Coordinates of C-alpha atoms in Angstrom, one line a residue:
M64 CA 94.1 107.7 95.0
G65 CA 94.7 110.1 92.1
L66 CA 98.1 111.0 90.8
S67 CA 98.6 114.4 89.2
T68 CA 101.8 113.4 87.3
R69 CA 103.3 110.4 85.8
L70 CA 106.9 109.9 84.6
P71 CA 107.2 109.5 80.8
K72 CA 108.1 106.0 79.8
R73 CA 111.8 105.8 79.0
G74 CA 114.0 103.2 77.5
T75 CA 115.0 100.5 79.9
S76 CA 118.7 101.0 79.2
S77 CA 118.6 104.7 80.3
Y78 CA 117.1 103.7 83.6
F79 CA 119.4 100.9 84.4
S80 CA 122.4 103.1 83.7
S81 CA 121.3 105.7 86.3
P82 CA 123.2 106.1 89.6
E83 CA 120.1 105.2 91.7
T84 CA 119.5 101.8 90.1
E85 CA 123.1 100.9 90.3
E86 CA 122.7 100.7 94.1
L87 CA 120.4 97.6 93.8
P88 CA 123.1 95.5 92.2
R89 CA 125.5 96.8 94.9
F90 CA 123.1 95.6 97.5
V91 CA 123.1 92.1 96.0
A92 CA 126.8 92.2 95.7
Y93 CA 127.0 93.1 99.4
L94 CA 125.0 90.0 100.3
L95 CA 127.2 87.8 98.2
R96 CA 130.4 89.4 99.5
S97 CA 129.1 88.9 103.0
A98 CA 128.5 85.2 102.3
M99 CA 131.9 84.6 100.7
T100 CA 133.7 86.3 103.6
E101 CA 131.9 84.0 106.1
Q102 CA 132.8 81.0 104.0
R103 CA 136.5 82.0 104.1
T104 CA 136.3 82.7 107.8
H105 CA 134.8 79.2 108.4
M106 CA 137.5 77.5 106.3
A107 CA 140.2 79.4 108.2
T108 CA 138.8 78.4 111.7
A109 CA 137.6 74.9 110.9
G110 CA 138.5 72.4 113.6
S111 CA 139.2 75.2 116.1
G112 CA 136.9 73.6 118.6
P113 CA 133.4 72.5 119.3
G114 CA 130.4 74.8 119.6
P115 CA 128.5 75.4 122.7
A116 CA 126.8 72.6 124.4
G117 CA 123.4 71.8 123.0
A118 CA 124.0 73.4 119.6
S119 CA 122.7 71.7 116.5
R120 CA 125.1 70.1 114.0
P121 CA 127.3 72.7 112.2
Q122 CA 126.6 73.9 108.7
R123 CA 129.1 72.6 106.2
H124 CA 128.8 75.7 104.0
P125 CA 128.1 78.6 106.4
G126 CA 128.8 81.3 103.8
L127 CA 126.2 79.9 101.4
V128 CA 123.8 79.2 104.2
L129 CA 124.1 82.9 105.2
A130 CA 123.4 84.0 101.6
I131 CA 120.3 81.7 101.4
V132 CA 118.8 82.9 104.6
L133 CA 119.5 86.5 103.8
I134 CA 117.9 86.2 100.4
C135 CA 114.9 84.5 102.0
Q136 CA 114.6 87.3 104.7
T137 CA 114.8 89.9 102.0
M138 CA 112.0 88.3 100.0
F139 CA 109.7 88.2 103.0
I140 CA 110.5 91.8 104.2
L141 CA 110.1 93.2 100.7
D142 CA 106.7 91.6 100.2
T143 CA 105.3 93.6 103.1
N144 CA 105.9 96.9 101.3
V145 CA 106.5 96.1 97.6
V146 CA 102.8 96.3 96.9
N147 CA 102.4 99.7 98.5
I148 CA 103.4 101.6 95.4
A149 CA 101.2 99.4 93.2
L150 CA 98.0 99.9 95.1
P151 CA 96.4 102.5 92.8
D152 CA 97.0 100.2 89.8
I153 CA 95.6 97.2 91.6
Q154 CA 92.5 99.1 92.7
H155 CA 91.9 100.2 89.0
D156 CA 92.4 96.7 87.6
L157 CA 90.5 94.6 90.1
G158 CA 87.8 97.0 91.3
F159 CA 88.7 97.4 94.9
S160 CA 86.8 99.9 97.0
A161 CA 88.9 102.6 98.8
A162 CA 88.4 100.7 102.1
G163 CA 88.8 97.3 100.7
L164 CA 92.1 98.2 99.2
S165 CA 93.8 98.2 102.6
W166 CA 93.2 94.4 102.8
V167 CA 95.8 93.9 100.1
L168 CA 98.3 94.7 102.9
N169 CA 96.3 93.5 105.8
A170 CA 95.7 90.0 104.5
Y171 CA 99.4 89.4 104.3
M172 CA 100.2 90.9 107.7
L173 CA 97.4 89.1 109.5
A174 CA 98.4 85.7 108.2
F175 CA 102.1 86.4 108.7
G176 CA 101.8 87.8 112.2
G177 CA 99.1 85.4 113.4
L178 CA 100.9 82.2 112.4
L179 CA 104.5 83.1 113.1
L180 CA 104.6 81.4 116.6
L181 CA 103.3 78.2 115.1
G182 CA 105.9 78.4 112.3
G183 CA 108.7 78.9 114.8
R184 CA 107.7 75.9 116.8
A185 CA 107.3 73.8 113.6
G186 CA 111.0 74.5 112.8
D187 CA 112.1 73.2 116.2
I188 CA 110.0 70.0 115.9
I189 CA 110.4 69.0 112.2
G190 CA 113.7 70.7 111.5
Q191 CA 114.5 74.2 110.4
R192 CA 115.5 73.2 106.8
R193 CA 112.2 71.3 106.3
A194 CA 110.2 74.3 107.6
L195 CA 112.1 76.7 105.4
I196 CA 111.6 74.6 102.3
G197 CA 107.9 74.0 103.0
G198 CA 107.3 77.7 103.7
V199 CA 109.0 78.8 100.5
V200 CA 107.0 76.4 98.4
I201 CA 103.7 77.8 99.8
F202 CA 105.0 81.4 99.4
T203 CA 106.1 80.9 95.8
V204 CA 102.9 79.2 94.7
A205 CA 100.8 81.9 96.4
S206 CA 102.9 84.6 94.6
L207 CA 102.2 83.0 91.3
A208 CA 98.5 82.9 92.1
G209 CA 98.4 86.5 93.1
G210 CA 100.1 87.6 89.9
L211 CA 97.5 85.7 87.9
A212 CA 94.5 87.1 90.0
T213 CA 91.5 88.1 88.0
S214 CA 89.4 89.3 91.0
A215 CA 89.8 91.0 94.3
E216 CA 88.9 87.8 96.2
M217 CA 91.5 85.8 94.4
L218 CA 94.2 88.4 95.2
L219 CA 93.4 88.5 98.9
A220 CA 93.4 84.7 99.1
A221 CA 96.8 84.7 97.5
R222 CA 98.1 87.4 99.8
A223 CA 97.0 85.4 102.8
G224 CA 98.7 82.3 101.3
Q225 CA 101.9 84.4 101.1
G226 CA 101.6 85.2 104.7
I227 CA 101.1 81.6 105.7
G228 CA 104.3 80.6 103.8
A229 CA 106.3 83.4 105.2
A230 CA 105.1 82.5 108.8
I231 CA 106.4 79.0 108.4
A232 CA 109.8 79.9 106.8
A233 CA 110.7 83.3 108.3
P234 CA 111.5 82.0 111.9
T235 CA 114.0 79.6 110.4
V236 CA 116.1 82.5 109.1
L237 CA 117.3 83.8 112.5
A238 CA 117.3 80.2 113.9
F239 CA 120.0 79.2 111.3
I240 CA 122.1 82.2 112.4
T241 CA 121.6 81.7 116.1
V242 CA 122.4 78.0 116.1
G243 CA 124.6 77.7 113.0
F244 CA 127.1 80.4 114.0
P245 CA 128.3 79.5 117.5
D246 CA 131.4 81.7 117.4
P247 CA 130.3 85.1 118.9
A248 CA 132.3 87.3 116.5
R249 CA 131.1 85.5 113.4
R250 CA 127.5 85.5 114.8
A251 CA 127.8 89.3 115.4
R252 CA 128.7 89.7 111.7
A253 CA 125.9 87.5 110.5
L254 CA 123.4 89.4 112.7
G255 CA 124.7 92.7 111.3
A256 CA 123.9 91.4 107.8
Y257 CA 120.5 90.2 109.0
A258 CA 119.7 93.6 110.5
A259 CA 120.8 95.3 107.3
V260 CA 118.4 93.4 105.0
S261 CA 115.6 93.7 107.6
G262 CA 116.0 97.4 108.0
S263 CA 116.5 98.3 104.3
G264 CA 114.0 95.8 103.0
A265 CA 111.0 98.1 103.3
A266 CA 112.6 100.9 101.4
I267 CA 114.0 98.6 98.7
G268 CA 110.5 97.1 98.4
L269 CA 109.1 100.6 97.6
I270 CA 111.8 101.1 95.0
A271 CA 111.2 97.7 93.4
G272 CA 107.5 98.2 93.5
G273 CA 107.8 101.5 91.7
M274 CA 110.1 100.1 89.0
L275 CA 107.9 97.0 88.3
T276 CA 104.6 98.9 88.3
D277 CA 105.8 101.7 86.0
W278 CA 107.9 99.6 83.6
I279 CA 105.9 96.4 83.4
S280 CA 102.7 95.8 85.5
W281 CA 101.6 95.7 89.1
R282 CA 101.4 91.9 88.7
W283 CA 105.2 91.6 88.6
V284 CA 105.4 92.8 92.3
L285 CA 104.1 89.3 92.9
F286 CA 105.6 87.4 90.0
I287 CA 109.1 88.5 91.0
N288 CA 109.0 86.1 94.0
V289 CA 108.6 83.1 91.7
P290 CA 112.1 82.8 90.3
I291 CA 113.6 83.8 93.6
G292 CA 111.6 81.0 95.3
I293 CA 112.7 78.5 92.8
V294 CA 116.4 79.4 93.3
L295 CA 116.0 79.0 97.1
L296 CA 114.3 75.6 96.7
I297 CA 117.2 74.4 94.6
L298 CA 120.0 75.7 96.9
A299 CA 118.5 74.9 100.3
P300 CA 118.6 71.1 100.0
L301 CA 122.1 71.2 98.4
F302 CA 123.9 73.4 100.9
M303 CA 121.9 73.6 104.1
T304 CA 122.4 70.9 106.8
E305 CA 119.2 69.9 108.6
T306 CA 119.2 71.1 112.2
D307 CA 118.6 68.7 115.1
R308 CA 115.0 67.9 115.6
H309 CA 113.6 68.1 119.1
P310 CA 110.9 65.4 119.6
G311 CA 107.6 66.6 120.9
R312 CA 104.1 67.5 120.0
F313 CA 102.7 70.7 118.7
D314 CA 101.1 72.8 121.4
L315 CA 97.7 72.9 119.7
A316 CA 96.0 74.9 122.5
G317 CA 98.8 77.5 122.5
S318 CA 98.9 77.6 118.7
L319 CA 95.1 78.2 118.5
T320 CA 94.8 80.8 121.2
S321 CA 97.9 82.7 120.0
T322 CA 97.0 82.7 116.4
L323 CA 93.4 83.7 116.9
G324 CA 94.3 86.2 119.6
M325 CA 96.9 88.0 117.5
T326 CA 94.6 87.9 114.4
A327 CA 91.8 89.4 116.4
L328 CA 94.1 92.1 117.9
V329 CA 95.4 93.1 114.5
Y330 CA 92.0 93.0 113.0
G331 CA 90.5 95.1 115.8
F332 CA 93.0 97.9 115.3
I333 CA 92.6 97.8 111.5
R334 CA 88.9 98.0 111.9
A335 CA 89.2 100.9 114.3
A336 CA 91.3 102.7 111.6
E337 CA 88.5 102.3 109.1
K338 CA 85.6 103.0 111.5
D339 CA 86.3 104.0 115.2
F340 CA 86.8 102.4 118.6
G341 CA 83.1 102.7 119.3
D342 CA 82.2 100.4 116.4
G343 CA 80.6 97.1 117.6
V344 CA 82.8 94.9 115.5
T345 CA 86.0 96.7 116.7
L346 CA 85.0 96.3 120.3
G347 CA 84.1 92.6 119.7
A348 CA 87.5 91.9 118.0
L349 CA 89.5 93.7 120.7
S350 CA 87.6 92.0 123.5
A351 CA 88.1 88.6 121.9
A352 CA 91.8 89.3 121.5
A353 CA 92.1 90.2 125.2
V354 CA 90.4 86.9 126.2
L355 CA 92.3 84.7 123.8
L356 CA 95.7 86.2 124.7
A357 CA 95.0 85.8 128.4
L358 CA 94.1 82.2 127.7
F359 CA 97.3 81.8 125.7
V360 CA 99.4 82.9 128.7
A361 CA 97.5 80.6 131.0
V362 CA 98.0 77.6 128.6
E363 CA 101.7 78.3 128.1
S364 CA 102.4 78.5 131.8
R365 CA 101.1 74.9 132.2
A366 CA 102.1 73.3 128.9
R367 CA 104.8 70.7 129.0
Q368 CA 106.1 71.8 125.6
P369 CA 104.9 75.4 125.1
I370 CA 104.9 77.0 121.7
V371 CA 106.5 80.1 123.3
P372 CA 108.5 79.2 126.4
L373 CA 107.7 81.9 128.9
R374 CA 111.3 81.7 130.2
L375 CA 112.1 83.8 127.1
F376 CA 110.6 86.8 128.9
A377 CA 112.4 86.1 132.2
D378 CA 115.5 88.1 131.0
R379 CA 114.9 91.8 131.4
N380 CA 116.9 92.7 128.4
R381 CA 115.2 90.3 126.1
A382 CA 111.7 91.3 127.3
G383 CA 112.6 95.0 126.7
G384 CA 114.1 94.1 123.3
Y385 CA 110.7 92.8 122.1
V386 CA 109.0 96.0 123.1
V387 CA 111.8 98.1 121.5
L388 CA 111.3 96.2 118.3
L389 CA 107.5 96.7 118.4
F390 CA 107.7 100.4 118.9
V391 CA 110.5 101.0 116.3
L392 CA 108.7 98.9 113.7
A393 CA 105.4 100.7 114.4
A394 CA 107.1 104.1 113.8
G395 CA 109.1 102.8 110.8
N396 CA 106.1 101.3 109.0
G397 CA 104.1 104.4 109.6
M398 CA 106.8 106.6 108.3
F399 CA 107.1 104.6 105.0
F400 CA 103.3 104.5 104.6
F401 CA 102.6 108.2 105.2
L402 CA 105.6 109.5 103.3
T403 CA 104.5 107.4 100.3
Q404 CA 101.0 109.0 100.5
F405 CA 102.5 112.5 101.0
L406 CA 104.8 112.2 98.0
Q407 CA 102.2 110.8 95.6
R408 CA 99.0 112.5 96.8
V409 CA 100.4 115.9 97.9
R410 CA 103.6 116.4 95.9
G411 CA 102.3 114.5 92.8
Y412 CA 105.1 112.0 92.5
S413 CA 104.7 109.0 90.2
P414 CA 105.2 105.5 91.7
L415 CA 108.7 105.3 90.3
Q416 CA 109.6 108.8 91.6
A417 CA 108.2 107.9 95.0
G418 CA 110.2 104.7 95.1
F419 CA 113.5 106.4 94.2
A420 CA 112.8 109.0 96.9
F421 CA 113.6 106.3 99.4
V422 CA 117.0 105.3 97.9
P423 CA 119.0 107.5 100.3
L424 CA 117.1 106.1 103.3
A425 CA 117.9 102.5 102.2
L426 CA 121.5 103.2 101.7
V427 CA 121.9 104.9 105.0
I428 CA 120.3 101.9 106.8
L429 CA 122.8 99.6 105.1
V430 CA 125.8 101.7 106.1
S431 CA 124.7 102.4 109.6
S432 CA 123.9 98.7 110.2
G433 CA 127.5 97.8 109.3
V434 CA 129.0 100.6 111.4
A435 CA 126.7 99.6 114.3
A436 CA 127.9 96.0 114.1
R437 CA 131.5 97.2 114.2
L438 CA 130.8 99.5 117.3
L439 CA 128.7 96.9 119.1
P440 CA 131.7 95.3 121.1
R441 CA 132.7 98.8 122.3
L442 CA 129.4 100.4 123.1
G443 CA 127.0 97.5 123.8
A444 CA 123.5 97.0 122.6
K445 CA 121.9 99.3 125.2
T446 CA 123.8 102.3 124.0
L447 CA 123.1 101.5 120.3
I448 CA 119.3 101.2 120.9
A449 CA 119.2 104.5 122.8
V450 CA 121.2 106.4 120.3
G451 CA 119.3 105.0 117.3
A452 CA 115.9 105.6 118.9
A453 CA 116.9 109.2 119.6
A454 CA 117.9 109.7 116.0
I455 CA 114.5 108.4 114.7
T456 CA 112.7 110.6 117.2
V457 CA 114.5 113.7 115.9
A458 CA 113.7 112.8 112.3
L459 CA 110.0 112.2 113.0
L460 CA 109.7 115.5 114.9
W461 CA 111.4 117.3 112.0
M462 CA 108.8 115.7 109.7
T463 CA 106.0 117.1 111.8
R464 CA 106.9 120.5 110.2
L465 CA 105.9 119.4 106.7
T466 CA 103.7 121.7 104.6
P467 CA 102.0 121.0 101.2
Q468 CA 104.7 123.0 99.6
A469 CA 107.6 121.1 101.2
D470 CA 110.4 120.4 98.9
Y471 CA 112.1 117.0 98.9
A472 CA 115.7 118.2 99.0
T473 CA 115.2 120.7 101.8
A474 CA 112.3 119.3 103.9
L475 CA 112.5 115.5 103.5
L476 CA 116.0 114.3 102.5
G477 CA 117.6 115.3 105.8
P478 CA 115.1 113.7 108.2
M479 CA 114.8 110.6 106.1
M480 CA 118.6 110.1 106.3
I481 CA 118.6 110.7 110.0
A482 CA 115.8 108.2 110.4
G483 CA 117.7 105.6 108.3
L484 CA 120.8 106.1 110.5
G485 CA 118.7 105.5 113.6
M486 CA 116.9 102.4 112.2
G487 CA 120.1 100.7 111.2
I488 CA 121.6 101.3 114.6
V489 CA 118.5 100.2 116.6
L490 CA 118.0 97.0 114.6
V491 CA 121.5 95.8 115.2
G492 CA 121.2 96.5 118.9
A493 CA 117.7 95.0 119.3
T494 CA 118.5 91.9 117.2
T495 CA 121.7 91.3 119.2
V496 CA 119.8 91.5 122.5
L497 CA 117.0 89.1 121.3
S498 CA 119.4 86.5 119.8
S499 CA 121.8 86.2 122.8
G500 CA 121.7 83.4 125.4
I501 CA 119.0 81.3 123.6
R502 CA 118.9 77.5 124.1
A503 CA 119.1 75.5 120.9
E504 CA 115.7 74.0 121.5
D505 CA 114.2 77.4 121.8
A506 CA 115.8 78.9 118.7
G507 CA 112.8 78.6 116.4
A508 CA 110.3 79.9 119.0
A509 CA 112.6 82.8 119.9
S510 CA 113.1 83.9 116.3
G511 CA 109.4 83.3 115.6
L512 CA 108.5 85.7 118.5
L513 CA 111.0 88.3 117.1
N514 CA 109.3 88.2 113.7
V515 CA 105.9 88.4 115.4
M516 CA 107.0 91.7 117.0
Q517 CA 108.0 92.9 113.6
Q518 CA 104.7 92.1 112.0
I519 CA 102.5 92.9 115.0
G520 CA 104.4 96.1 115.6
G521 CA 104.0 97.2 112.0
A522 CA 100.3 96.2 111.7
L523 CA 99.2 97.6 115.1
G524 CA 101.4 100.6 114.9
L525 CA 100.1 101.5 111.4
A526 CA 96.5 101.0 112.4
I527 CA 96.9 103.3 115.4
L528 CA 98.7 105.9 113.3
V529 CA 96.0 105.7 110.6
T530 CA 93.4 106.2 113.3
V531 CA 95.2 109.4 114.4
F532 CA 95.5 110.4 110.8
G533 CA 91.8 110.0 110.2
A534 CA 90.9 112.0 113.3
A535 CA 93.2 114.8 112.3
T536 CA 91.9 115.0 108.8
R537 CA 88.3 115.0 109.9
A538 CA 89.0 117.9 112.3
S539 CA 90.9 119.9 109.6
R540 CA 89.5 122.4 107.3
G541 CA 90.9 123.7 104.0
P542 CA 92.2 122.4 100.7
A543 CA 92.6 118.6 100.3
H544 CA 96.4 118.8 100.2
Q545 CA 96.4 120.8 103.4
V546 CA 94.1 118.4 105.2
L547 CA 96.1 115.4 104.2
T548 CA 99.4 117.0 105.3
E549 CA 97.9 117.8 108.7
G550 CA 96.9 114.2 109.1
V551 CA 100.4 113.0 108.1
T552 CA 102.1 115.4 110.6
A553 CA 99.7 114.2 113.4
A554 CA 100.7 110.6 112.7
F555 CA 104.4 111.5 112.8
T556 CA 103.9 113.2 116.2
L557 CA 102.5 110.0 117.7
A558 CA 105.3 107.9 116.0
A559 CA 107.9 110.2 117.6
A560 CA 106.2 109.4 121.0
F561 CA 106.7 105.7 120.3
T562 CA 110.4 106.0 119.6
A563 CA 110.9 108.4 122.6
C564 CA 109.5 105.7 124.8
T565 CA 112.1 103.3 123.3
I566 CA 114.9 105.6 124.5
L567 CA 113.6 105.4 128.1
L568 CA 113.2 101.6 127.8
A569 CA 116.8 101.2 126.5
L570 CA 118.1 103.1 129.5
T571 CA 116.6 100.4 131.8
M572 CA 118.6 97.6 130.1
K573 CA 121.8 96.1 131.3
N574 CA 124.8 96.8 129.1
R575 CA 126.5 93.4 128.7
Q576 CA 129.9 92.9 127.2
A577 CA 129.6 92.2 123.5
P578 CA 131.9 89.7 121.7
A579 CA 135.2 90.9 120.5
E580 CA 135.3 92.6 117.2
S581 CA 136.0 90.3 114.2
P582 CA 137.9 91.3 111.1
A583 CA 134.9 90.0 109.2
A584 CA 132.7 92.7 110.7
E585 CA 134.7 95.3 108.7
E586 CA 133.1 93.7 105.5
L587 CA 129.8 95.2 106.6
T588 CA 131.0 98.7 106.2
R589 CA 132.6 98.3 102.8

């Protein structure tokens, strides 16, 4: 894609002294403060009583464990979007075609989403710490290979390797929170921190991608993972206690059918976005996905040790929570993708300018997540999900009024902040619903399925929205900027329909009493 303007290169010191960049150190400080507060809380309540029956052995350093898993989650979430801003530079250096460039994103999401259920089960069987360390090793090595890539094929292989590593390690993040924090109030606070980094990670990834691409090179959007991965590999063995292992065998039939089925499903929609639904390859992929996923359900209903216990869907709230997450992530990923395209291709923003345009959105997500965690005991998850989804719907409908001349301050800042408010609230509510009442032996599988919904929702939702975008642009007539803007607003209209359905779904849930508010939860709002 062509960019009509570029920011002049400035001295590093002037950039790091700007108010916008000061927010990133504050975000890191928030994670560390959150971890230290949890450590103090643990020391004050040590010996107060045993955890729930069936829980794994307690963590000796819960504050540090929380910091480790949040940094790990941030790395995986950032990597889904950090390359977005760098795509034009990657295309120029490695010779990607316009269509082939989309696979820089898709290779990661396909591997990540397709193997998440296997990764979740692996943590249950071999231990969550072993799975986390193994996944981080693969992810770190693949990041190094991607940064050193000299061809398109090498980069795509590295991106798939990153997805495999993330699929193994990511389910352990929520599993450590679910099993390692048995006290309801402390768990609510930890879940609030998890939701904050999950919700703001996409926006922060765009900011970091713009900085690294403009100041150094696109290769550093991959190299940056290497020192982070090394730090995690040093800290995890020192401070994380291995969780109880649950003897058993891998559900190979379930693993195979789920992985291939989800990969075919994601590929089918991505192919439809590039071609159309009448394309033979698209129809073949979607048909194969339907067959494989039906086989997966049949296998799981008969397996002695299923990779995804179907009892996870027996609870109406949890089943609805998975759908909520899918819809919200579909709309959210679409919003990030199309706003990035609009800002760069229509409004002529540079990568760095486009990245900084998302700073208010990221900050609002952080604040609203903390406020939502504090209000959870009073309002309940059902109310939070409905209110948050309504806010996102309003924001997306506002964005459907964009024109090629739309000014950021008057036409985009308002709806972006409303969307950030809604995303922070929804993620706290949905994560709470999906993390409650889970057996210790199902912790890895349940958190793996949660992450699947994040990746599948993002991949499928984006593919569907891109399909609508393509149809709208083909039907439009006029200057290129006008055509692209009409495609973007058509995609936002469908995204608003996704979140409107989420409101209705939330109203069908049961509002259960949330744990009493903990003083530690106040730390989330500071």
